[in-house]
PDB file of C-alpha atoms in Angstrom:
ATOM      1  CA  PHE A 181      33.379  18.419 239.718  1.00 84.00           C
ATOM      2  CA  GLU A 182      36.166  17.290 237.244  1.00 83.00           C
ATOM      3  CA  LYS A 183      38.734  14.626 238.138  1.00 85.00           C
ATOM      4  CA  VAL A 184      41.230  12.598 236.121  1.00 82.00           C
ATOM      5  CA  LEU A 185      41.271   8.918 237.065  1.00 86.00           C
ATOM      6  CA  HIS A 186      42.763   5.810 235.856  1.00 84.00           C
ATOM      7  CA  SER A 187      40.309   3.571 233.862  1.00 84.00           C
ATOM      8  CA  HIS A 188      41.054   0.619 236.109  1.00 86.00           C
ATOM      9  CA  ILE A 189      39.306   2.382 239.060  1.00 89.00           C
ATOM     10  CA  THR A 190      36.199   0.538 240.185  1.00 91.00           C
ATOM     11  CA  THR A 191      32.845   1.972 240.776  1.00 90.00           C
ATOM     12  CA  SER A 192      33.420   1.602 244.472  1.00 91.00           C
ATOM     13  CA  GLY A 193      36.585   3.706 244.002  1.00 91.00           C
ATOM     14  CA  LEU A 194      34.570   6.315 242.058  1.00 92.00           C
ATOM     15  CA  ILE A 195      32.103   6.394 244.959  1.00 91.00           C
ATOM     16  CA  ASN A 196      35.056   7.091 247.329  1.00 92.00           C
ATOM     17  CA  VAL A 197      36.208   9.880 245.077  1.00 92.00           C
ATOM     18  CA  ILE A 198      32.751  11.404 245.206  1.00 91.00           C
ATOM     19  CA  ARG A 199      32.529  11.242 248.888  1.00 91.00           C
ATOM     20  CA  GLN A 200      35.923  13.041 249.204  1.00 91.00           C
ATOM     21  CA  GLN A 201      34.899  15.728 246.779  1.00 92.00           C
ATOM     22  CA  THR A 202      31.450  16.361 248.186  1.00 89.00           C
ATOM     23  CA  ASP A 203      31.565  15.307 251.747  1.00 86.00           C
ATOM     24  CA  ILE A 204      28.503  12.995 251.172  1.00 83.00           C
ATOM     25  CA  LEU A 205      28.356  10.501 253.883  1.00 79.00           C
ATOM     26  CA  GLU A 206      25.486   8.347 252.556  1.00 79.00           C
ATOM     27  CA  ARG A 207      26.439   4.664 251.946  1.00 77.00           C
ATOM     28  CA  ARG A 208      24.166   4.227 248.922  1.00 85.00           C
ATOM     29  CA  ILE A 209      25.583   6.198 246.068  1.00 90.00           C
ATOM     30  CA  ALA A 210      24.793   5.120 242.492  1.00 92.00           C
ATOM     31  CA  ILE A 211      26.699   6.122 239.393  1.00 92.00           C
ATOM     32  CA  PHE A 212      25.034   6.483 236.124  1.00 93.00           C
ATOM     33  CA  THR A 213      26.126   7.025 232.483  1.00 91.00           C
ATOM     34  CA  GLU A 214      23.128   9.336 231.699  1.00 91.00           C
ATOM     35  CA  LYS A 215      21.439  12.210 233.613  1.00 92.00           C
ATOM     36  CA  SER A 216      18.136  10.388 233.512  1.00 91.00           C
ATOM     37  CA  ARG A 217      19.269   8.075 236.274  1.00 88.00           C
ATOM     38  CA  GLU A 218      17.398   5.037 234.751  1.00 92.00           C
ATOM     39  CA  ALA A 219      18.334   1.631 236.069  1.00 92.00           C
ATOM     40  CA  SER A 220      19.566   0.589 232.656  1.00 93.00           C
ATOM     41  CA  THR A 221      22.244   3.439 232.820  1.00 92.00           C
ATOM     42  CA  MET A 222      23.524   2.470 236.348  1.00 93.00           C
ATOM     43  CA  LEU A 223      27.106   1.217 236.577  1.00 92.00           C
ATOM     44  CA  PRO A 224      27.435  -2.160 238.337  1.00 92.00           C
ATOM     45  CA  MET A 225      29.099  -1.981 241.777  1.00 89.00           C
ATOM     46  CA  GLY A 226      32.764  -3.120 241.852  1.00 88.00           C
ATOM     47  CA  ALA A 227      33.211  -3.142 237.956  1.00 89.00           C
ATOM     48  CA  LYS A 228      36.174  -1.271 236.563  1.00 90.00           C
ATOM     49  CA  LEU A 229      35.594   1.384 233.879  1.00 89.00           C
ATOM     50  CA  GLU A 230      37.888  -0.413 231.452  1.00 89.00           C
ATOM     51  CA  GLU A 231      35.905  -3.618 231.846  1.00 88.00           C
ATOM     52  CA  MET A 232      32.725  -1.632 230.932  1.00 89.00           C
ATOM     53  CA  GLY A 233      34.219  -0.430 227.639  1.00 87.00           C
ATOM     54  CA  PHE A 234      35.258   3.029 228.678  1.00 85.00           C
ATOM     55  CA  ALA A 235      38.469   4.139 226.865  1.00 79.00           C
ATOM     56  CA  ALA A 236      41.334   5.431 228.898  1.00 77.00           C
ATOM     57  CA  GLY A 237      43.312   7.731 226.655  1.00 76.00           C
ATOM     58  CA  SER A 238      46.864   8.842 227.869  1.00 78.00           C
ATOM     59  CA  ARG A 239      47.953  10.707 230.874  1.00 76.00           C
ATOM     60  CA  ASP A 240      48.568  13.793 228.793  1.00 82.00           C
ATOM     61  CA  ASN A 241      45.426  13.421 226.659  1.00 84.00           C
ATOM     62  CA  PRO A 242      42.785  11.549 228.870  1.00 82.00           C
ATOM     63  CA  GLU A 243      39.513  10.483 227.315  1.00 83.00           C
ATOM     64  CA  ASP A 244      36.530  12.464 228.580  1.00 85.00           C
ATOM     65  CA  LEU A 245      33.766  10.645 230.335  1.00 87.00           C
ATOM     66  CA  ILE A 246      30.808  12.301 231.982  1.00 89.00           C
ATOM     67  CA  LEU A 247      29.108  10.330 234.730  1.00 91.00           C
ATOM     68  CA  TYR A 248      26.364  11.257 237.111  1.00 93.00           C
ATOM     69  CA  TYR A 249      25.681  10.152 240.681  1.00 91.00           C
ATOM     70  CA  ASP A 250      22.746  10.110 242.903  1.00 92.00           C
ATOM     71  CA  TYR A 251      22.037   8.962 246.482  1.00 87.00           C
ATOM     72  CA  MET A 252      19.173   8.354 248.757  1.00 76.00           C
ATOM     73  CA  PRO A 253      19.237   9.748 252.381  1.00 73.00           C
ATOM     74  CA  GLU A 254      19.120   6.864 254.794  1.00 69.00           C
ATOM     75  CA  PHE A 255      16.923   8.584 257.412  1.00 64.00           C
ATOM     76  CA  THR A 256      13.944   9.699 255.346  1.00 61.00           C
ATOM     77  CA  ASP A 257      11.447   8.698 257.907  1.00 68.00           C
ATOM     78  CA  CYS A 258      13.123   9.598 261.200  1.00 69.00           C
ATOM     79  CA  PRO A 259      10.640  11.838 263.173  1.00 70.00           C
ATOM     80  CA  ILE A 260      13.503  13.695 265.003  1.00 68.00           C
ATOM     81  CA  LEU A 261      15.261  14.621 261.800  1.00 63.00           C
ATOM     82  CA  LEU A 262      12.026  15.590 260.108  1.00 65.00           C
ATOM     83  CA  SER A 263      10.758  17.582 262.996  1.00 68.00           C
ATOM     84  CA  ASP A 264      10.692  21.395 262.734  1.00 65.00           C
ATOM     85  CA  HIS A 265       9.252  21.893 266.088  1.00 61.00           C
ATOM     86  CA  TYR A 266      12.144  24.202 267.326  1.00 60.00           C
ATOM     87  CA  PHE A 267      12.499  26.108 264.147  1.00 61.00           C
ATOM     88  CA  GLY A 268      11.114  29.650 264.636  1.00 60.00           C
ATOM     89  CA  GLN A 269      10.924  29.268 268.490  1.00 60.00           C
ATOM     90  CA  LYS A 270      12.417  32.008 270.594  1.00 64.00           C
ATOM     91  CA  ILE A 271      15.077  30.888 273.018  1.00 61.00           C
ATOM     92  CA  LYS A 272      14.077  31.806 276.599  1.00 63.00           C
ATOM     93  CA  THR A 273      16.838  33.465 278.638  1.00 65.00           C
ATOM     94  CA  SER A 274      16.280  34.022 282.287  1.00 59.00           C
TER      95      SER A 274
END
């Protein structure tokens, strides 16, 4: 998605925008400057874009910045969520 934001927005604010745009409920969302998602390209939590050296541009001519996000589902080992016991089962009606 594409969004015009102020350069004084923090990474926490960016995460809130991502949640609003995508309906992701995960708490652990990371923002990266490169698609590789390497730790060295991850933006620090709570820092402002302008503090990290990203130019703002003007309201009529904003500076383009492409960022990437990723998240880890919190319930990766939950047996109930991983269960496919009921999939493919016929519902009994009597």
